[in-house]
Coordinates of N, CA, C and O in Angstrom, one line a residue:
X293 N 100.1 -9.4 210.3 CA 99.3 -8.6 211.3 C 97.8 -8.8 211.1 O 97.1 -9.2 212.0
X294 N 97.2 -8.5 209.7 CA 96.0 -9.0 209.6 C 95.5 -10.3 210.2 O 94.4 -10.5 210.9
X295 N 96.5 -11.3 209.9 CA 95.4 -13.0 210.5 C 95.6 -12.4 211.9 O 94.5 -12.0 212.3
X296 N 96.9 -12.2 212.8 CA 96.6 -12.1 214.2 C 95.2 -11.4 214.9 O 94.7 -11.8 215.9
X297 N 94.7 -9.8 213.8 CA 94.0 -9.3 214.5 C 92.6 -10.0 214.2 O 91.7 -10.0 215.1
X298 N 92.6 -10.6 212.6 CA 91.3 -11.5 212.0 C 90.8 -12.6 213.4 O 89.6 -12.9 213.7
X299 N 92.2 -13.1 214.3 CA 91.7 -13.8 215.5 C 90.9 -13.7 216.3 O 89.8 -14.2 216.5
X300 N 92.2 -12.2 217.1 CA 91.4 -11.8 217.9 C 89.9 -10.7 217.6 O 88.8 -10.6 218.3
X301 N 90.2 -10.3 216.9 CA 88.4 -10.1 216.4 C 87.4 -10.8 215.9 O 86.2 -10.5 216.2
X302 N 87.5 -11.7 215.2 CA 86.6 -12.9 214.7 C 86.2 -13.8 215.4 O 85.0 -14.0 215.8
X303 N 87.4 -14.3 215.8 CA 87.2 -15.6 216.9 C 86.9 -15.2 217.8 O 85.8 -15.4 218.2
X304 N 87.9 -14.5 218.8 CA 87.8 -14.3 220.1 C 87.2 -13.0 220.2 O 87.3 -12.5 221.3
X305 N 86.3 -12.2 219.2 CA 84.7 -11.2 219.4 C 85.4 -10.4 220.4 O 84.8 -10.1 221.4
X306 N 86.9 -9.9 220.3 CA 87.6 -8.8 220.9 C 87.0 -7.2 220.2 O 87.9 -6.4 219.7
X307 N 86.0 -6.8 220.2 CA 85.8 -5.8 219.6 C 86.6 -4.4 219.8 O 86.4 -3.4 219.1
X308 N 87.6 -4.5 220.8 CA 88.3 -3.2 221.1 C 89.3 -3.4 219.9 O 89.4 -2.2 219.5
X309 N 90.1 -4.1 219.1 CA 90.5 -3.9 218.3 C 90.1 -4.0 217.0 O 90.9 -4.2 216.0
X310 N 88.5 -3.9 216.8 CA 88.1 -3.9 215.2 C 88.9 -2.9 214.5 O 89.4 -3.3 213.5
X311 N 89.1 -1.4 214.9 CA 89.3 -0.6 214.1 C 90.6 -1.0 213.8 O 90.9 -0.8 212.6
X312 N 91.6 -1.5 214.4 CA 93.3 -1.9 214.3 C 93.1 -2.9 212.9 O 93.9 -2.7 212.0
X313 N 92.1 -3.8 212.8 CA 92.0 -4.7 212.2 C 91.3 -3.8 210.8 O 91.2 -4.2 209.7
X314 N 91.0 -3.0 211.1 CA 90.2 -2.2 210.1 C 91.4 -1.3 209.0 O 91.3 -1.0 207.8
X315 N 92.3 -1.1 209.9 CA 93.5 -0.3 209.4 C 94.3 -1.4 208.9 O 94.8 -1.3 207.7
X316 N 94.4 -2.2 209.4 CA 95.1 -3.0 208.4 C 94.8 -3.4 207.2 O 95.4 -3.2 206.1
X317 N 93.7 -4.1 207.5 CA 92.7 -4.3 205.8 C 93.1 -3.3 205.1 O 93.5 -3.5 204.0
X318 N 93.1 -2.2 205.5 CA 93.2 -1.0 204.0 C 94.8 -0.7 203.9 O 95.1 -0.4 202.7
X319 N 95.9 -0.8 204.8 CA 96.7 -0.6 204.4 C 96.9 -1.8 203.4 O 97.3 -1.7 202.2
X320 N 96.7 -2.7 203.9 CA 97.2 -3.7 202.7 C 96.4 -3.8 201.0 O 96.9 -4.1 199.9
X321 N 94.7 -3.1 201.4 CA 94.6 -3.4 200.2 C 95.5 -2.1 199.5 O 95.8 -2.3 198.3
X322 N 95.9 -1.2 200.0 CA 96.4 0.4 199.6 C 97.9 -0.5 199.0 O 98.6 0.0 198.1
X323 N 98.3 -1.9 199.6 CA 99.6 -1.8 199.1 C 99.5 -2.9 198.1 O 100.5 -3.0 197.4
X324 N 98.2 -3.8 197.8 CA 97.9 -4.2 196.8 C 97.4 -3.2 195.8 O 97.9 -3.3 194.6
X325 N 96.7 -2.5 196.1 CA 96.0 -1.1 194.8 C 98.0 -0.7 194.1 O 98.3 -0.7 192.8
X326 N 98.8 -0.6 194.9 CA 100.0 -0.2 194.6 C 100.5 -1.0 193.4 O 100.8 -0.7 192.3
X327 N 100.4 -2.5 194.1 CA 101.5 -3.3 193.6 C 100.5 -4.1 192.6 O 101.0 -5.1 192.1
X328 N 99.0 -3.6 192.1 CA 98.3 -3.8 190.6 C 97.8 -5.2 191.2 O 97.9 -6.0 190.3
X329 N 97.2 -5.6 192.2 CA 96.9 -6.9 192.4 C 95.2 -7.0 192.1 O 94.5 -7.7 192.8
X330 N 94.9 -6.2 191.0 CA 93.4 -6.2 190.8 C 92.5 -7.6 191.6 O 91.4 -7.4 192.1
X331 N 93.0 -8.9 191.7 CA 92.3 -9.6 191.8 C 91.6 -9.6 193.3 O 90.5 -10.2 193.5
X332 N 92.2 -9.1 194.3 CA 92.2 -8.8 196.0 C 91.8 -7.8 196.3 O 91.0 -7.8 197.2
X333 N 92.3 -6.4 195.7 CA 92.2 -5.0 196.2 C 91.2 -4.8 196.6 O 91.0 -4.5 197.7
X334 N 90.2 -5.1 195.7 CA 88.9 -4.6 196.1 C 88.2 -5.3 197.4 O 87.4 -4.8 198.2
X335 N 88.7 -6.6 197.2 CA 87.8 -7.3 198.4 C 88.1 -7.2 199.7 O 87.4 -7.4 200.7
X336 N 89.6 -6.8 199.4 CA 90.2 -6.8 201.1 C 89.9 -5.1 201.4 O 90.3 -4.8 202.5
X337 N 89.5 -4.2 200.6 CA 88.8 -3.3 200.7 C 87.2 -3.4 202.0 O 86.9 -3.1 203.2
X338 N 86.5 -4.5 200.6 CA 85.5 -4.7 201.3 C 85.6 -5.6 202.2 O 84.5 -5.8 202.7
X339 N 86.5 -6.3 202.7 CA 86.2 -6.7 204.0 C 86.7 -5.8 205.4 O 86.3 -6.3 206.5
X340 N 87.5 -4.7 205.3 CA 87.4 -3.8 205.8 C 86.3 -2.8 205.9 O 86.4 -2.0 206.8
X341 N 85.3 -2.8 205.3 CA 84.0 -2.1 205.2 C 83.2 -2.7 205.8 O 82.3 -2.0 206.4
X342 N 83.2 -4.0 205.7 CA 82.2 -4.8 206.3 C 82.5 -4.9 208.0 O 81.5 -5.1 208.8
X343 N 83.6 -4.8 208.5 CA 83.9 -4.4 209.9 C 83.3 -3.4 210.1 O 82.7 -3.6 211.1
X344 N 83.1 -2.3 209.8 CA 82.5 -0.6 210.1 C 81.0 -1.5 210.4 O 80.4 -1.1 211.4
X345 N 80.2 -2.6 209.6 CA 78.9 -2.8 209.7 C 78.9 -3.3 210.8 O 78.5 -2.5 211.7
X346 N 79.3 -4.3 211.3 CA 80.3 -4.9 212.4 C 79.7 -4.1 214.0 O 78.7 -4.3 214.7
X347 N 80.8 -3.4 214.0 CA 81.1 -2.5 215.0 C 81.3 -1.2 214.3 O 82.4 -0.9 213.6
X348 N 80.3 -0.5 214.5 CA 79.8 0.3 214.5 C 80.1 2.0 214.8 O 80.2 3.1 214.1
X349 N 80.3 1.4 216.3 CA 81.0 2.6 217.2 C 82.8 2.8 217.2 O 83.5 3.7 217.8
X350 N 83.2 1.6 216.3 CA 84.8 2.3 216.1 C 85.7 3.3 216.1 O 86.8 3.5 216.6
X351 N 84.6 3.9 215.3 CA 85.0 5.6 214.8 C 85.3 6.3 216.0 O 86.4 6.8 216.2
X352 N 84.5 6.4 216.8 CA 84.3 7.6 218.3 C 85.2 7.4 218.7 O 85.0 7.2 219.9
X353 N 86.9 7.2 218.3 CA 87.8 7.2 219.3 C 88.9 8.1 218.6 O 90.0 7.7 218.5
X354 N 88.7 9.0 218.2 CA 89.6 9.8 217.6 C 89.8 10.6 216.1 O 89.1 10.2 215.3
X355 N 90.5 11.4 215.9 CA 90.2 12.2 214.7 C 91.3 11.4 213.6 O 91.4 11.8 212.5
X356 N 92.2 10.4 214.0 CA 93.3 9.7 213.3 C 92.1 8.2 212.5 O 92.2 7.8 211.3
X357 N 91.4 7.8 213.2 CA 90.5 7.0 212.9 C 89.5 7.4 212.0 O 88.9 6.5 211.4
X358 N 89.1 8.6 211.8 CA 88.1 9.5 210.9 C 89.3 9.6 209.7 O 88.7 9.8 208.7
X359 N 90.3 9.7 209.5 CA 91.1 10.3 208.7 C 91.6 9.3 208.0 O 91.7 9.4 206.7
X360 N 92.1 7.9 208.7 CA 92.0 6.5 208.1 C 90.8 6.1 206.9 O 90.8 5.6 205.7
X361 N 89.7 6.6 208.0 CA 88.4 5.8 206.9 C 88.0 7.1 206.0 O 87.7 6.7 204.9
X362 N 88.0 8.0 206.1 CA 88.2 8.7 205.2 C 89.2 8.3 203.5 O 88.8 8.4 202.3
X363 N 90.5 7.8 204.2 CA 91.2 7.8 202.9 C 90.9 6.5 202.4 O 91.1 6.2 201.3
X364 N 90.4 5.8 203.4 CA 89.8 4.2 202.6 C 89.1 4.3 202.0 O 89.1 3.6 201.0
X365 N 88.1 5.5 202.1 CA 86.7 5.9 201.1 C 87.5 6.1 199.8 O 87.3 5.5 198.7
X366 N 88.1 6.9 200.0 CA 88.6 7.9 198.9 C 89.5 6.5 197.6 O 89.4 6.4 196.3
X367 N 90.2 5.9 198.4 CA 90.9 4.5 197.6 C 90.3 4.0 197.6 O 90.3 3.8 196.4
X368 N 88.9 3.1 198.2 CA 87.8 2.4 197.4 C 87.3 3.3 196.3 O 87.1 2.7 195.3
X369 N 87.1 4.4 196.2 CA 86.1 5.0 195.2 C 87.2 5.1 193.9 O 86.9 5.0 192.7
X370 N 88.6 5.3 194.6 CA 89.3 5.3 192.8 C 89.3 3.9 192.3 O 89.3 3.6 191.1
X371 N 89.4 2.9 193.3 CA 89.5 1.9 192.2 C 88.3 1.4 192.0 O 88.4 0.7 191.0
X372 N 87.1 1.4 192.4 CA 85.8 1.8 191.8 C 85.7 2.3 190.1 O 85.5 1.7 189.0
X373 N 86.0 3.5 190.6 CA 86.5 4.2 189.0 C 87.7 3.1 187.9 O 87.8 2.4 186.9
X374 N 88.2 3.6 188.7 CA 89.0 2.6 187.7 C 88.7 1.8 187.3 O 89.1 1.6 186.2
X375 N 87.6 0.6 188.3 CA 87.0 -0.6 186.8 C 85.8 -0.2 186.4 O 84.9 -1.0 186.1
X376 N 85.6 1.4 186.5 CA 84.4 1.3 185.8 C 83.1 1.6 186.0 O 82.3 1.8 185.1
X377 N 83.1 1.6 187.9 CA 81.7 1.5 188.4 C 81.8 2.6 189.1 O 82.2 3.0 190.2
X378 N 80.8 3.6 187.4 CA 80.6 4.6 188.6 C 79.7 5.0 189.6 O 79.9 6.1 190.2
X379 N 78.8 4.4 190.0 CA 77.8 4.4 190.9 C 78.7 4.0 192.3 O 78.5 4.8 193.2
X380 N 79.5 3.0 192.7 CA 80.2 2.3 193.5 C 81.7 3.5 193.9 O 82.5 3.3 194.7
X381 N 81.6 4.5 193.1 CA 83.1 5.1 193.2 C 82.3 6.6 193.6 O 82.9 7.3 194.4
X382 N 81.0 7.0 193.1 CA 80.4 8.5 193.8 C 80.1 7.4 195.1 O 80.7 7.8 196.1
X383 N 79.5 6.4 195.1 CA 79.2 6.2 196.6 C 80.5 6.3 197.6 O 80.6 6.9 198.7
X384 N 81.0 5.8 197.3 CA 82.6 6.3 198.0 C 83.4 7.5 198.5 O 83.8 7.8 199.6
X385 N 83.5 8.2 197.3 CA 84.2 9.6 197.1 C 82.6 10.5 198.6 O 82.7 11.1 199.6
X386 N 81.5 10.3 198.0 CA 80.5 10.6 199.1 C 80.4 10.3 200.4 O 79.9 11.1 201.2
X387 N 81.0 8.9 200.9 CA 81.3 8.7 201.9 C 82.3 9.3 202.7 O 82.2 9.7 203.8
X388 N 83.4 9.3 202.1 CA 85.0 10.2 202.1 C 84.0 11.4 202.8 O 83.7 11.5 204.0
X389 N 83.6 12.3 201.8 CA 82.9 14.1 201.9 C 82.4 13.7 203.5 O 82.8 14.4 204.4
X390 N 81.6 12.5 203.7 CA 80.5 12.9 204.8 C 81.2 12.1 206.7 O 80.7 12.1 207.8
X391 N 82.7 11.4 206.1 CA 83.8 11.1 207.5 C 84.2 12.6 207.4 O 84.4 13.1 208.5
X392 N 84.5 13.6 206.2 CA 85.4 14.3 206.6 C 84.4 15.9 207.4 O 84.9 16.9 207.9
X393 N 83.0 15.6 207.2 CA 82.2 16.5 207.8 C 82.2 16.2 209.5 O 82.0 17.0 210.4
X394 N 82.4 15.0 209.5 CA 82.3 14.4 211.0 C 83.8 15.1 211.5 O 83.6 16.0 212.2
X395 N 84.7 14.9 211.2 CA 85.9 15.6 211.3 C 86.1 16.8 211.6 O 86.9 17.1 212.5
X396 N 85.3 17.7 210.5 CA 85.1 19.3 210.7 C 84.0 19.9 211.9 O 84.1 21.1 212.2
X397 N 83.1 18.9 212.3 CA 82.5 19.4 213.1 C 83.0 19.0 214.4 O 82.4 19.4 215.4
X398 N 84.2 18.2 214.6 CA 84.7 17.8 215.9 C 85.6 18.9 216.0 O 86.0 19.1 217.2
X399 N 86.0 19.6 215.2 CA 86.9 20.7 215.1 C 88.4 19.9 215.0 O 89.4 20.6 215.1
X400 N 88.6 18.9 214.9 CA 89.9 18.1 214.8 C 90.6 18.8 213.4 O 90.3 18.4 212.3
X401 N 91.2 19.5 213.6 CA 92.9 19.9 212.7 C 91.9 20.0 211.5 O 90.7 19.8 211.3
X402 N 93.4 20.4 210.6 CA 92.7 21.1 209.5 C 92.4 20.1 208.1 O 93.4 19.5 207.6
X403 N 91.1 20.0 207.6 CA 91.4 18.9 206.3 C 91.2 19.8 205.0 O 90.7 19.2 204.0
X404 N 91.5 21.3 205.0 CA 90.8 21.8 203.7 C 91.5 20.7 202.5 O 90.7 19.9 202.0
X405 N 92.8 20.7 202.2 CA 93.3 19.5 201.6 C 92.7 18.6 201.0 O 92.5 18.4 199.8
X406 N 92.2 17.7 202.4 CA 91.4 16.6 202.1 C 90.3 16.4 201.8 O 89.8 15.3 201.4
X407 N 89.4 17.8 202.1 CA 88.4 17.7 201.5 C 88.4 18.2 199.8 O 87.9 17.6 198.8
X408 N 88.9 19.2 199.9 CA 89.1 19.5 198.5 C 89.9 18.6 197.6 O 89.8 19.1 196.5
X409 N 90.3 17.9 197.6 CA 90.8 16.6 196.8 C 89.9 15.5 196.7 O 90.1 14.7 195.8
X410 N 88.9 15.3 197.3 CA 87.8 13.9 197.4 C 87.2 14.8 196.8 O 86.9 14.3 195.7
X411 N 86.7 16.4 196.9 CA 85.7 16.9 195.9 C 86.2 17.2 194.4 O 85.3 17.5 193.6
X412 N 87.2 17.2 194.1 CA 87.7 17.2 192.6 C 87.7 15.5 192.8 O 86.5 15.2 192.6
X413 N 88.1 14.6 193.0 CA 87.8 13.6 192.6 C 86.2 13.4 191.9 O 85.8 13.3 190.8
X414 N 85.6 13.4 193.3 CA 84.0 13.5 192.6 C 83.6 14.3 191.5 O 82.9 13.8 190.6
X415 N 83.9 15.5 191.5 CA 83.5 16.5 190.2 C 84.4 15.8 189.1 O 83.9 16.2 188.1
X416 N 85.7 15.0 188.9 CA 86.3 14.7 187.7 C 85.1 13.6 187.8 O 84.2 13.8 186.9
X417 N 84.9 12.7 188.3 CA 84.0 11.6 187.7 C 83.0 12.0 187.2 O 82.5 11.5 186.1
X418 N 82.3 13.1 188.1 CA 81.2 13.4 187.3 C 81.1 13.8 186.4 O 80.0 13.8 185.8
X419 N 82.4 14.7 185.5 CA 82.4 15.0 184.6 C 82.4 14.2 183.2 O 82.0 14.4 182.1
X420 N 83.2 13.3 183.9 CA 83.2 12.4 182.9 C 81.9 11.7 182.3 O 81.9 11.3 181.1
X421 N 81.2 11.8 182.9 CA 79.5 10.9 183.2 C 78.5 11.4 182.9 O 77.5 10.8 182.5
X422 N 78.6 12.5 183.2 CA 77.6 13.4 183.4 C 78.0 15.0 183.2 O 78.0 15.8 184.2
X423 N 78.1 15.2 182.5 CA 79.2 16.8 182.5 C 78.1 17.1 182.0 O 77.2 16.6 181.4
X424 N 78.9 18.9 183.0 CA 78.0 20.1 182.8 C 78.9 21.1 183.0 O 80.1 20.8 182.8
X425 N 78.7 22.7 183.3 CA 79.2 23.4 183.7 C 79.6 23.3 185.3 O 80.7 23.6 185.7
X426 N 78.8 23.0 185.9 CA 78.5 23.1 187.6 C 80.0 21.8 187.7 O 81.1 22.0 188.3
X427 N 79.7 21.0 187.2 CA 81.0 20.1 187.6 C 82.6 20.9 187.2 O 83.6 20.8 188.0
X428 N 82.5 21.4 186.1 CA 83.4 21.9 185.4 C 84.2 23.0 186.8 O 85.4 23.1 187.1
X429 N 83.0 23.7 187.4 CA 83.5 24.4 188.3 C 83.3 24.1 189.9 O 83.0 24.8 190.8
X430 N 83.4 23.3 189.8 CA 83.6 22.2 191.6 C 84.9 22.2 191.0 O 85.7 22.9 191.5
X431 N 85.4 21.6 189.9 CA 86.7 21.3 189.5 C 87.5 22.5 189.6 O 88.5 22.5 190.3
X432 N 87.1 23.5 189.0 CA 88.3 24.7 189.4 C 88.1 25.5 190.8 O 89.0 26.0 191.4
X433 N 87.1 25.5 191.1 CA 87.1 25.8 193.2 C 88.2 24.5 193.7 O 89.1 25.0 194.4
X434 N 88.3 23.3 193.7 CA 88.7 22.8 194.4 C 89.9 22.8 194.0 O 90.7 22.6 194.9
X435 N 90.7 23.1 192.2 CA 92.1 23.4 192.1 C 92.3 24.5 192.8 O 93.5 24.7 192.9
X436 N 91.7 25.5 193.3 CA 91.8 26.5 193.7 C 92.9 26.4 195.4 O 93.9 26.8 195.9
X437 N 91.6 25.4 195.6 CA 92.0 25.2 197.2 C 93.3 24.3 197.2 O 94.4 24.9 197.6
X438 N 93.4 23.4 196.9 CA 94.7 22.6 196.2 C 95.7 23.5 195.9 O 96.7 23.2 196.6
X439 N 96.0 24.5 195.3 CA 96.6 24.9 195.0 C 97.2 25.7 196.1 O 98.5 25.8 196.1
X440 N 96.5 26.5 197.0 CA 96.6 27.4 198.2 C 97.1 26.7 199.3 O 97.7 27.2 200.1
X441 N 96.7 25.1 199.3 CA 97.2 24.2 200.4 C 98.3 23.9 200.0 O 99.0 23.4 200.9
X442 N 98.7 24.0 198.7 CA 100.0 23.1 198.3 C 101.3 24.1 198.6 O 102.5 23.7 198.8
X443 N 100.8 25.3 198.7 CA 101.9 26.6 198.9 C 101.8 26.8 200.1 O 102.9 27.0 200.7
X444 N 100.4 26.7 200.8 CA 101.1 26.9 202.6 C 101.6 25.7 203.1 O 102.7 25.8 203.8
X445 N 101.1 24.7 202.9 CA 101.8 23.4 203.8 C 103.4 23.0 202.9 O 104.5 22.6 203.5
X446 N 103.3 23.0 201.4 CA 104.3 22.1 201.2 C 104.1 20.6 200.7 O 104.9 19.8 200.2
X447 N 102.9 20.5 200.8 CA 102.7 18.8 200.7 C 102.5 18.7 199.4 O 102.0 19.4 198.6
X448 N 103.2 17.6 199.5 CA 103.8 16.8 198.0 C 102.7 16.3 197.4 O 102.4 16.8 196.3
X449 N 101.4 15.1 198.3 CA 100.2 15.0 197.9 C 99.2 15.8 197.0 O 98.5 15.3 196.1
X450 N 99.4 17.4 197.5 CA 98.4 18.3 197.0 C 99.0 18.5 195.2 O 98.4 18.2 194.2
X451 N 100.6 19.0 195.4 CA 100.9 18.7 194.2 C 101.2 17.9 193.4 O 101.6 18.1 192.3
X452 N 101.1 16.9 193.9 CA 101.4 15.6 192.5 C 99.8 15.6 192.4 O 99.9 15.0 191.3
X453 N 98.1 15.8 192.7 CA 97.0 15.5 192.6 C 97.0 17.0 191.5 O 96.3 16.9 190.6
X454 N 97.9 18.4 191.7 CA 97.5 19.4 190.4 C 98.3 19.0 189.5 O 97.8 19.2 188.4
X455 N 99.4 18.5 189.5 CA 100.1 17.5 188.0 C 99.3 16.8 187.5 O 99.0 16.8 186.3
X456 N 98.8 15.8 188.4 CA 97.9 14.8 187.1 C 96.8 15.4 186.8 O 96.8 15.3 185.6
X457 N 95.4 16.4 187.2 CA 95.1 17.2 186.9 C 95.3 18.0 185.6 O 94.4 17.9 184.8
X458 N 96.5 18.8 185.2 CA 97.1 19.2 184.7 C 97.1 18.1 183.6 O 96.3 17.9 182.6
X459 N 98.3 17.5 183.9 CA 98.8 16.4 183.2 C 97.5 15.8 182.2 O 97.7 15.5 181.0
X460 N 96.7 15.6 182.7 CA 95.3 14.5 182.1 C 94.0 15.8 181.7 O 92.8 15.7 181.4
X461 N 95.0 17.2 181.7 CA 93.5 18.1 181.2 C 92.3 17.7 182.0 O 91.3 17.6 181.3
X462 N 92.2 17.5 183.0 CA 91.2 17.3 183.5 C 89.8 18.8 182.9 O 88.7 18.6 182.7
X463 N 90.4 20.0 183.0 CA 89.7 21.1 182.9 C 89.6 20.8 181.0 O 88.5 21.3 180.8
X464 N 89.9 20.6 180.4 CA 90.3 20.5 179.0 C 91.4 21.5 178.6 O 92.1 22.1 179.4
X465 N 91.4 21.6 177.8 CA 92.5 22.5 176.8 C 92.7 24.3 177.8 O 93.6 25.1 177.5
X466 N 92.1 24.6 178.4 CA 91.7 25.7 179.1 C 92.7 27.4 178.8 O 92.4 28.4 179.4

């Protein structure tokens, strides 16, 4: 699916389907990040990013399209983290925060979830980095929310993100 749409967007400057081609890039690097392919993840990341420089105006077609790049933010910034670069992984988890304000002000459906999970992301790295009290408690407001989301909706996501939490002390010994 990617070469077909790399065509018609590259070659044939079809810009109505950059964003299709944009979802793909991430699903695949999401299923390289899976299957440990460190050597690609990242790039087919960034060449999905580099479409947004592209074309531009992708976004303005829906709240499913904000919610995509959103979670691409959010998966570039962990594996960011994960090799290391924390400057390259707040820039990320921050871009996540500022699709999902675009979101909230369209009034499109509910992301407390989603935002509160990109903000404990952010506050665990900062902790790590830079710790203080203030991070300490971004951390337990957003378990807070997590936790309230995971009992009204049900979703599996919210609780497997307070297990590893849990699991990895993120709060320490508490």
């Amino acid at each position: 699916a990617v070469a077909i749409y790399e065509n018609l967007v590259g070659k044939q400057g079809n810009s109505d389907l950059a964003f299709d081609l944009f979802a793909a890039y991430t699903r695949l690097a999401a299923g390289l990040q899976l299957a440990g392919e460190r050597s690609v993840e990242g790039k087919t990341y960034d060449q999905a990013f580099d479409l947004l420089d592209r074309f531009p105006n992708i976004l303005k077609q829906g709240s499913d399209r904000i919610s995509t790049l959103a979670t691409a933010c959010i998966n570039r910034g962990l594996l960011a983290e994960r090799d290391g670069d924390f400057e390259k992984a707040l820039q990320f988890y921050d871009r996540a925060l500022g699709v999902w304000r675009l979101a909230d002000l369209s009034g499109e459906g509910e992301i407390r979830g989603d935002v509160a999970r990109t903000r404990l992301y952010r506050a665990h790295l900062l902790c790590q980095h830079r710790p203080g009290p203030e991070t300490k408690q971004e951390m337990r407001e957003n378990l807070t929310v997590l936790r309230a989301e995971a009992a009204r909706t049900g979703t599996a996501a919210w609780t497997s993100i307070l297990e590893l939490a849990e699991r990895e002390h993120w709060l320490g010994k508490e």
